[in-house]
XYZ file of C-alpha atoms in Angstrom:
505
model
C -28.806 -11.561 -10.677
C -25.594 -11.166 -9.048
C -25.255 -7.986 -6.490
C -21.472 -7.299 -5.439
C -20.821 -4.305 -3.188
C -17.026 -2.541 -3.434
C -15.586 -0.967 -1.160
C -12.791 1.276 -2.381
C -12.426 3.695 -5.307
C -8.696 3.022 -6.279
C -7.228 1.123 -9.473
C -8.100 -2.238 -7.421
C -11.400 -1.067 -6.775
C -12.473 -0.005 -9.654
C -11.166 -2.290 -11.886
C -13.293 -4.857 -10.213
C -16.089 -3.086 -10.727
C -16.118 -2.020 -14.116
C -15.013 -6.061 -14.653
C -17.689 -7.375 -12.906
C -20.240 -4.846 -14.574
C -19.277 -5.586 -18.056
C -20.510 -9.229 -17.406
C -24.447 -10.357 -18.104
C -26.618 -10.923 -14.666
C -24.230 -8.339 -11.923
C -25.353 -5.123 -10.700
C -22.264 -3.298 -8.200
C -22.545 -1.143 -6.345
C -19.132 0.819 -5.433
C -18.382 2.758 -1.815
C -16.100 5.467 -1.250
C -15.531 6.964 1.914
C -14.738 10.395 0.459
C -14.409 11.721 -2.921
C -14.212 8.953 -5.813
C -10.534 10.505 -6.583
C -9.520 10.488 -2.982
C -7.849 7.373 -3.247
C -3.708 6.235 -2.890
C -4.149 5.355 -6.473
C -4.981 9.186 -7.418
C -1.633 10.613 -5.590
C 0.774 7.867 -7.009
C 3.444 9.345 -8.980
C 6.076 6.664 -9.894
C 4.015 4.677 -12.331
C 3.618 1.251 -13.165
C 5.758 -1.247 -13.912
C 5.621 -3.761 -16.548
C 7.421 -5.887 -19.005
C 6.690 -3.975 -22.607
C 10.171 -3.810 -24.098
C 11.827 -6.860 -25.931
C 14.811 -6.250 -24.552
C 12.968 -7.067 -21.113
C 11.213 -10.856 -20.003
C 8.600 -11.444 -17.306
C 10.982 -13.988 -16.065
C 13.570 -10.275 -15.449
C 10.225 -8.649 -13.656
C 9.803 -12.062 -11.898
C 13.025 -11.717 -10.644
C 13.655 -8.664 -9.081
C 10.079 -8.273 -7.831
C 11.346 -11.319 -5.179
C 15.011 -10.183 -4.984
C 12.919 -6.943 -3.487
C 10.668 -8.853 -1.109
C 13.946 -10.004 0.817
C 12.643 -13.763 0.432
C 9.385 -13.651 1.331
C 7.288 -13.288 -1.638
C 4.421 -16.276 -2.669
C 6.376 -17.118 -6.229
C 2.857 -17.427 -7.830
C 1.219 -14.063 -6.630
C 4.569 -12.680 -8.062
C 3.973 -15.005 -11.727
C 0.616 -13.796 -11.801
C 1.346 -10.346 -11.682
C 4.185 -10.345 -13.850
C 2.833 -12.522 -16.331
C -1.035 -10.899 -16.435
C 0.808 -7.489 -16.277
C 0.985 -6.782 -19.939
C -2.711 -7.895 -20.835
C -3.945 -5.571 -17.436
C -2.220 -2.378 -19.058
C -3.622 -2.882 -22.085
C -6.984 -2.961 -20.793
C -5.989 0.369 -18.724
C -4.760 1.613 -22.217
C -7.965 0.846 -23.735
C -10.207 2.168 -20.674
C -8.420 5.582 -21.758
C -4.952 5.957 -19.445
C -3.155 8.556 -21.952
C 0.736 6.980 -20.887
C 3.295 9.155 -21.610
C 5.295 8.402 -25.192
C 8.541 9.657 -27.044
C 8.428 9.220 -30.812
C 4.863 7.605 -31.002
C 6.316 4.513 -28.093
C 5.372 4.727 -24.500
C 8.297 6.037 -22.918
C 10.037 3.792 -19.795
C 11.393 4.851 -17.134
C 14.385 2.902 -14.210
C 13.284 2.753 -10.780
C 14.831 1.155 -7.893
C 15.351 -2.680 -7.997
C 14.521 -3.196 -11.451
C 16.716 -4.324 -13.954
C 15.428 -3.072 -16.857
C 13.436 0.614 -18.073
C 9.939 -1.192 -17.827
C 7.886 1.749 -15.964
C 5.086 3.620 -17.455
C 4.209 7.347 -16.518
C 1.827 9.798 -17.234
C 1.959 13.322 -17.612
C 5.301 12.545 -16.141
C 4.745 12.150 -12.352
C 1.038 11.972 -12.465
C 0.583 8.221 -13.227
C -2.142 7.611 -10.493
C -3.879 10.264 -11.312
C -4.063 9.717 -14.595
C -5.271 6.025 -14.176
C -7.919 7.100 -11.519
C -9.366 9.753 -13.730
C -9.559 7.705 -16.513
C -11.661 4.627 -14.697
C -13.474 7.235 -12.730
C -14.830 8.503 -15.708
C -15.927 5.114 -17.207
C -18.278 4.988 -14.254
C -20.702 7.094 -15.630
C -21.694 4.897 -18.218
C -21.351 1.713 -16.979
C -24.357 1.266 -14.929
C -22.595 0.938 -11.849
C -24.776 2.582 -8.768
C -21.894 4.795 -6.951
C -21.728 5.729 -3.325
C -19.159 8.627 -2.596
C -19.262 10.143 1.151
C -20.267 6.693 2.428
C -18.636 5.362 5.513
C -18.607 1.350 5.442
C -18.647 0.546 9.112
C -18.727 -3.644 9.287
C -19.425 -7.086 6.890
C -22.827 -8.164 7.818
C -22.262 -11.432 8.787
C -25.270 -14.064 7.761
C -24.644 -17.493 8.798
C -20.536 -16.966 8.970
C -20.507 -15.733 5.354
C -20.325 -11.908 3.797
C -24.223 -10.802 2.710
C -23.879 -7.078 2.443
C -21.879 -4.126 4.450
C -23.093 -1.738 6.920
C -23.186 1.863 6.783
C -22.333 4.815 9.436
C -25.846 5.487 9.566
C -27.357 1.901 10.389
C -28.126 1.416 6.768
C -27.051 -2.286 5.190
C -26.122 -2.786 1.809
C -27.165 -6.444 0.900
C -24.809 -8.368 -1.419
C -23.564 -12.045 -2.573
C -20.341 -10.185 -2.510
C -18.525 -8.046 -0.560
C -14.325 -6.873 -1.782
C -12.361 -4.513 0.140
C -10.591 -2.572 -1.927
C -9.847 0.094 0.924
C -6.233 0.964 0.057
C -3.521 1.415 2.796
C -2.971 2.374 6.216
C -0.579 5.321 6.189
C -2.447 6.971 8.743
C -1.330 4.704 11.227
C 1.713 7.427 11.491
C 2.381 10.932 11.951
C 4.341 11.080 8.240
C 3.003 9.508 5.288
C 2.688 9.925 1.971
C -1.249 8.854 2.036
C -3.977 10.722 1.792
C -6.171 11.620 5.080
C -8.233 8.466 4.150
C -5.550 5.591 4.417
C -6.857 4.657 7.747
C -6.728 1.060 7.478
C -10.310 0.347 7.333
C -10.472 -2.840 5.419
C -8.379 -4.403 7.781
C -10.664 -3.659 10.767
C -13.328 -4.466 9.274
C -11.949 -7.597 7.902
C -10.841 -8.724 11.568
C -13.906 -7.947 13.128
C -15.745 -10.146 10.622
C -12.778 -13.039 11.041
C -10.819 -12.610 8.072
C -7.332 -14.002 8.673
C -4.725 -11.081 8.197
C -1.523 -11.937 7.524
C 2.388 -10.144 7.136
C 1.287 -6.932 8.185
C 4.826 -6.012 10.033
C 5.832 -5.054 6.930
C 5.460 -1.179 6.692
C 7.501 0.657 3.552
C 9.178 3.783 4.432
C 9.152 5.776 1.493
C 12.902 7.176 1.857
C 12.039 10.762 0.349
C 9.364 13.014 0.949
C 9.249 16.706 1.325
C 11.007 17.747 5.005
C 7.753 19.865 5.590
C 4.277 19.473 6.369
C 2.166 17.240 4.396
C 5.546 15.078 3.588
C 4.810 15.364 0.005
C 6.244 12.509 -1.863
C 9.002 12.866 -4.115
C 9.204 9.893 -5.984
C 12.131 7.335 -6.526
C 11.862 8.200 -10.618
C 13.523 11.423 -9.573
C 16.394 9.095 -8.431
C 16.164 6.739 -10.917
C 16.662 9.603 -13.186
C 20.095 10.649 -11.287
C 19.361 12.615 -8.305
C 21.516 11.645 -4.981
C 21.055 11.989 -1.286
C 23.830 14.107 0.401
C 24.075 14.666 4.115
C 24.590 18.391 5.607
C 28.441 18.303 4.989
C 27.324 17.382 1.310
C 28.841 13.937 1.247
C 26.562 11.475 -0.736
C 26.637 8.526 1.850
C 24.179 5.859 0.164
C 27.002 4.668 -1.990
C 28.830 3.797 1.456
C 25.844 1.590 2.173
C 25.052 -0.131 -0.797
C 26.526 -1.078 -4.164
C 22.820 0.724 -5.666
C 23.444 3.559 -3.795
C 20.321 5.784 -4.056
C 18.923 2.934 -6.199
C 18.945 0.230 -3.541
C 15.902 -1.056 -2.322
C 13.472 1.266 -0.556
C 13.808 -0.154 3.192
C 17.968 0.058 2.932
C 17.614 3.729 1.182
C 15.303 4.717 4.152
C 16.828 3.616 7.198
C 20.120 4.816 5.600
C 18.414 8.174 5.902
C 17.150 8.009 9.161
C 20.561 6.534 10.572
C 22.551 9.963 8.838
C 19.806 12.044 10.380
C 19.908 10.708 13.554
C 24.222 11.116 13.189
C 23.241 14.638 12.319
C 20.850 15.726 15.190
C 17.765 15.155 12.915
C 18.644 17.464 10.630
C 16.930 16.128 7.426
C 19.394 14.806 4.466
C 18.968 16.247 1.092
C 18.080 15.051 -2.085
C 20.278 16.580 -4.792
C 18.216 16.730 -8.080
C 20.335 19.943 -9.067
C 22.422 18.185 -12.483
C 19.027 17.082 -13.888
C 18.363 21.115 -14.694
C 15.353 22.980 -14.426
C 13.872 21.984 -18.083
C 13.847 18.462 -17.084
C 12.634 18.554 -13.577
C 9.505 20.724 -14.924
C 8.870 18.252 -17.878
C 9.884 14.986 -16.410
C 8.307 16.025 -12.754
C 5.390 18.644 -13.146
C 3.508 17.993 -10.077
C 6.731 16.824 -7.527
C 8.531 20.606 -9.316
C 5.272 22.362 -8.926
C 4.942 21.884 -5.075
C 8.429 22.255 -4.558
C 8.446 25.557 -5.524
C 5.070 26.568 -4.318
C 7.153 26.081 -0.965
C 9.449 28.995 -2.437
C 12.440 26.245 -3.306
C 14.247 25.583 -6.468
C 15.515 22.393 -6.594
C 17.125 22.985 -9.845
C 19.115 25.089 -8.061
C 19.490 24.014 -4.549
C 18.897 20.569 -2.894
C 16.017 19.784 -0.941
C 15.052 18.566 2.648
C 13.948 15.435 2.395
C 12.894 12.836 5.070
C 11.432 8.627 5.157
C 7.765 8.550 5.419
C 5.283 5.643 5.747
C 4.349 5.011 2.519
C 3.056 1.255 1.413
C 1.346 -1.611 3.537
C 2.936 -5.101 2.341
C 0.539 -6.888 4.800
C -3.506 -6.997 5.178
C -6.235 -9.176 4.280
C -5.099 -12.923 3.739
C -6.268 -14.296 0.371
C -5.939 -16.431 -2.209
C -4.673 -15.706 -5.971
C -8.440 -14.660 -6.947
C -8.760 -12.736 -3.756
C -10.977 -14.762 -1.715
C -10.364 -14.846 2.079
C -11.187 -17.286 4.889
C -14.754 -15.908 4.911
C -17.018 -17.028 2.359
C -18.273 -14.107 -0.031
C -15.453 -11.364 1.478
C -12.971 -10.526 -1.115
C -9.854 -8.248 -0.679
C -7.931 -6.950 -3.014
C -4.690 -4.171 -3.736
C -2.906 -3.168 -0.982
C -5.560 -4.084 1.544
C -4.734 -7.956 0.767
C -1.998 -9.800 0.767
C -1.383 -12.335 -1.373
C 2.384 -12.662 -0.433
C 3.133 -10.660 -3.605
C 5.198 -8.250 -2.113
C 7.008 -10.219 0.262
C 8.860 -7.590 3.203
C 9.616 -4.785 0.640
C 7.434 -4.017 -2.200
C 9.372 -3.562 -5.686
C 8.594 -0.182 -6.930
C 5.870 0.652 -8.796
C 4.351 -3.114 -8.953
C 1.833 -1.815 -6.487
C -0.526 -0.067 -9.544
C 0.095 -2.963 -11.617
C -1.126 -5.418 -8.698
C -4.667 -3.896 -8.306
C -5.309 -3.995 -12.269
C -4.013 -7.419 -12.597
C -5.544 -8.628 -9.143
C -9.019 -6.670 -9.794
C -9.870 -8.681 -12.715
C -8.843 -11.943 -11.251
C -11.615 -11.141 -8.065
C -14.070 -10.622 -10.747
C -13.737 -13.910 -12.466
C -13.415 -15.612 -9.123
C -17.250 -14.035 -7.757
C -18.699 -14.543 -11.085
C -17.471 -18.258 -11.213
C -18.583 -19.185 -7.556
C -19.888 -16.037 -5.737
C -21.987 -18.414 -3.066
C -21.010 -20.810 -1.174
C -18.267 -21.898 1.274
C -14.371 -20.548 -0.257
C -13.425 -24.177 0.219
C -10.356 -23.786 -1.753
C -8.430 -21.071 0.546
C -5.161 -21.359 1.039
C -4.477 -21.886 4.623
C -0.866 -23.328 3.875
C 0.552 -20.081 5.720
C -0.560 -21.742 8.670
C -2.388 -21.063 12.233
C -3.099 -17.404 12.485
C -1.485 -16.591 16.122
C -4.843 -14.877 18.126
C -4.677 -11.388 18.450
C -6.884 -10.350 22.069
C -8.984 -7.454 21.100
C -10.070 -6.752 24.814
C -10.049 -3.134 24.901
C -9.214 -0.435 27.955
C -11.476 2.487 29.156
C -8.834 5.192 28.490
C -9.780 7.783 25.761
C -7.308 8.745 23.135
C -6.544 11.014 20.100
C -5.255 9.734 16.286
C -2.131 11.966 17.077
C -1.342 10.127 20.155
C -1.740 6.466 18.503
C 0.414 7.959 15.546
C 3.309 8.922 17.511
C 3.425 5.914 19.514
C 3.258 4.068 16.306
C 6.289 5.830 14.778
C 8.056 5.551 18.318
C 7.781 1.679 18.274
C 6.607 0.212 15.175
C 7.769 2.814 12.673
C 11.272 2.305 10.974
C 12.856 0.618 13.397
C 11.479 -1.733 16.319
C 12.541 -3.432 19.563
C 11.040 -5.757 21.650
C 10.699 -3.195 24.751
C 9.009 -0.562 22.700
C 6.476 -3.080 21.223
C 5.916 -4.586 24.267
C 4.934 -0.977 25.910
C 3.056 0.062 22.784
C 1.030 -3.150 23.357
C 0.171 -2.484 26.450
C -0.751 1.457 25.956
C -3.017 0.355 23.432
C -4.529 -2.274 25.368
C -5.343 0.174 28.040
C -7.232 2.585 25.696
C -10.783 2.178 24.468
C -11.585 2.406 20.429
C -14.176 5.255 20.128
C -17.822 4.559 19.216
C -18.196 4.825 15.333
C -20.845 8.159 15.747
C -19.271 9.927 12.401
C -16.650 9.304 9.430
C -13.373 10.170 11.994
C -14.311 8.140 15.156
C -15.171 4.838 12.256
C -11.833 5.772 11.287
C -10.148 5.952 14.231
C -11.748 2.776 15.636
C -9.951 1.140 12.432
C -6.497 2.711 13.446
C -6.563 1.199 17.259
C -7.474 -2.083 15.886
C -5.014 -2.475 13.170
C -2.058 -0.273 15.359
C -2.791 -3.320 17.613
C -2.108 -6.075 15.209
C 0.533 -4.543 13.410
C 2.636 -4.466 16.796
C 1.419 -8.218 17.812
C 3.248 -9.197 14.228
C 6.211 -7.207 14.976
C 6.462 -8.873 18.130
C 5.943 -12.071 16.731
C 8.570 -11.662 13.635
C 12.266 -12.109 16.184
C 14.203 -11.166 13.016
C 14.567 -8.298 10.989
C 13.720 -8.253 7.070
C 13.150 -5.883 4.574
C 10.439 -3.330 6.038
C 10.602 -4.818 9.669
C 13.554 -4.083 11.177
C 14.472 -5.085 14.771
C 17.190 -3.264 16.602
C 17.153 -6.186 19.391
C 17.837 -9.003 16.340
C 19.328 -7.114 13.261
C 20.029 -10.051 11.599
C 17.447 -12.467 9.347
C 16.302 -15.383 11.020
C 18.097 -19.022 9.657
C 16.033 -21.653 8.418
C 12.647 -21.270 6.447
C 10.609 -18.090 5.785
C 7.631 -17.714 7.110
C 4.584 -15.658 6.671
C 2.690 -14.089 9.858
C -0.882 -14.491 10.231
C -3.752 -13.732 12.777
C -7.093 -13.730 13.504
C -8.905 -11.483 16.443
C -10.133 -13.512 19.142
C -13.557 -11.809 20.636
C -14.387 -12.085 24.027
C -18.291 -11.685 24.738
């Protein structure tokens, strides 16, 4: 008997799981920190993209999926994906997602960056929602022991390989298997469009049990979400369906930026908002949505129209505030194309990994599509070798640059590390303000992991810390990293960040 532990209820997380499950000889047990539908997954809106259409080719998706990832993607993670992408939603079909259709054919949608109408949707903005409730409710059946309310605190370690996790409360999970399927690390700023519980955990944890990490400069900046608290997201569909961004004199100024205008990719689009704001005082830009009518925005955009005007707006009728937001983590665990990483029997997977997939800018909506298509692939990969040394890692990236994890004595709160974070590593970064972020969080001291926010805001200071040692490392600015000191991309080859945390006893 097999005995994987998953940490993570998102589309990566459980799509391993219910994988893994289906097969003879495994028993799983999944982990969620909160709720089983608190997850990124459950709040995405866009959808998913993939090549269904014959008028479309994997070799389009291919494509633009690196023309987005400004020339950093791994060509095979982006293959893989593109290529396993129709087979994935067809299992997602069959596990019960209910995607949207017009005439009896699911019904495609144009996002930014893509070339061709080749994302899915359900119940019109609710995509992730849709997907997590229908996998969620799979669970019941499937013989899958479920943990919700469990905080995973560390890998226990047994002779340098993964055996098992340990719990808030001392408790230890044993396991031949251990996957991280944690989701993002929005939380690292003030706005974001994640949920309370994108605090980065699998990529503490995965440090502190010497994982390599690798790329994880790369922050997205969601260009539009809601000017008010919560920064609700208001997805790119709603541009991709004809809305435009108009400063406070009215002018649309994205198509003095870009040929794509409001279409271009998501790093341009959102530091072309924060430069008009900045021209402007701060005063947030406006998305114009107003020529799509109020039938459509209801129909096409239930939930996004349905918290717009709980706010008292009506966008069919006047623009709306809008403002960037952290929104998607390219960077996190290292692995391989099955998801293994550096330590033998730890497996990441979704956003919390990074295969090189997404390059320095994600391509919209490939992010739903990566943990279906990458879930599977971890679960053939444990059930082929689950023991043993990973001995066919991928270390081609090269040596991980050592990341000192010598902490201060100085107490702090989430809200301070958050600013700072959007002060010097948010959408645009400079050596001086990395260097001084560095060194304030240096000087403070990651709290003791007594309860579910202190775990979680351990997590923050360690990856806050390694996401400004790769910014400082990266001289060069490329899609989500952007340097104000060296605006320009670096000549020669592209290459990959990595690092490991060097302990000091």
């Amino acid at each position: 008997m097999v005995h994987v532990v998953v940490v993570g209820s998102g589309v990566a997380g459980l799509t391993t799981a219910l994988d893994l499950v289906s097969r003879p000889g495994v028993e799983v047990t999944l982990v969620a920190k909160a709720r089983l539908d608190q997850s990124n997954t459950a709040v995405a809106q866009g959808g998913i993209a993939v090549v269904t259409s014959p008028e479309d080719t994997v070799a389009s998706h291919v494509a633009d999926t690196l023309a987005a990832g400004a020339g950093l993607c791994a060509q095979d993670a982006v293959e893989v994906l593109c290529g396993h992408g129709p087979s994935a939603v067809a299992t997602l079909i069959r596990r019960g997602v209910p995607f949207d259709r017009v005439g009896g054919r699911i019904a495609l949608g144009l996002e930014a960056a893509h070339s061709h109408q080749r994302i899915l949707h359900s119940g019109g903005d609710a995509t992730g929602a849709a997907i997590a409730t229908a996998l969620i409710g799979r669970l019941a059946t499937s013989g899958i022991t479920v943990r919700e309310n469990t905080t995973v605190v560390d890998v226990v370690l047994e002779g340098g390989r993964a055996r098992g996790v340990r719990l808030l409360d001392g408790e230890e999970l044993p396991a031949d298997a251990v996957v991280l399927a944690t989701g993002g690390a929005g939380q690292l700023f003030p706005c974001t469009t994640n949920p309370a519980v994108a605090t980065a955990d699998g990529v503490a944890i995965a440090l502190r049990a010497g994982a390599v990490v690798a790329d994880l400069e790369f922050v997205q900046f969601h260009p539009t979400s809601l000017a008010t608290p919560g920064n609700h997201l208001v997805s790119e569909a709603v541009r991709g369906e004809g809305a435009v961004l108009v400063d406070e004199a009215g002018h649309r100024f994205m198509t003095d930026l870009h040929p794509d205008a409001e279409l271009a990719p998501r790093d341009v689009v959102a530091r072309g908002i924060a430069e008009r704001m900045r021209a402007q005082g701060g005063t947030p830009v406006r998305l114009d949505a107003t020529a799509l009518g109020a039938r459509f925005l209801a129909e096409r955009f239930p939930t996004i129209d349905a918290v717009v005007r709980s706010q008292g707006l009506d966008w069919s009728r006047d623009p709306i505030a809008v403002t960037p937001a952290a929104h998607y983590a390219m960077g996190g665990v290292r692995t391989d194309l099955s998801g293994r990483t550096n330590v033998p029997g730890l497996y990441a997977v979704g956003e919390v990994a990074c295969t090189g997939l997404h390059g320095a800018n994600r391509l919209a909506s490939n992010s739903l599509l990566e943990g279906a298509v990458y879930g599977t692939r971890v679960a053939d990969a444990i059930l082929s070798r689950p023991f043993g040394a990973h001995a066919d890692f991928d270390d081609s990236w090269g040596a991980p640059l050592g990341l000192d994890v010598r902490a201060g004595d100085e107490a702090f709160g989430r809200t301070d590390l958050q600013q700072l974070m959007w002060d010097a590593a948010g959408l645009a970064r400079d050596r001086a303000g990395l260097e001084e972020a560095a060194a304030v969080l240096a000087g403070w001291a990651p709290p003791a992991p007594i309860d579910a926010k202190s775990a979680e805001d351990a997590n923050l200071w360690w990856v806050a810390r390694a996401v400004v040692a790769s910014a400082l490392a990266r001289e060069e600015s490329r899609g989500g990293h952007f340097r104000r000191d060296v605006p320009e991309a670096a000549p020669g080859p592209v290459r990959h960040s990595t690092l490991t945390a060097v302990h000091h006893a």
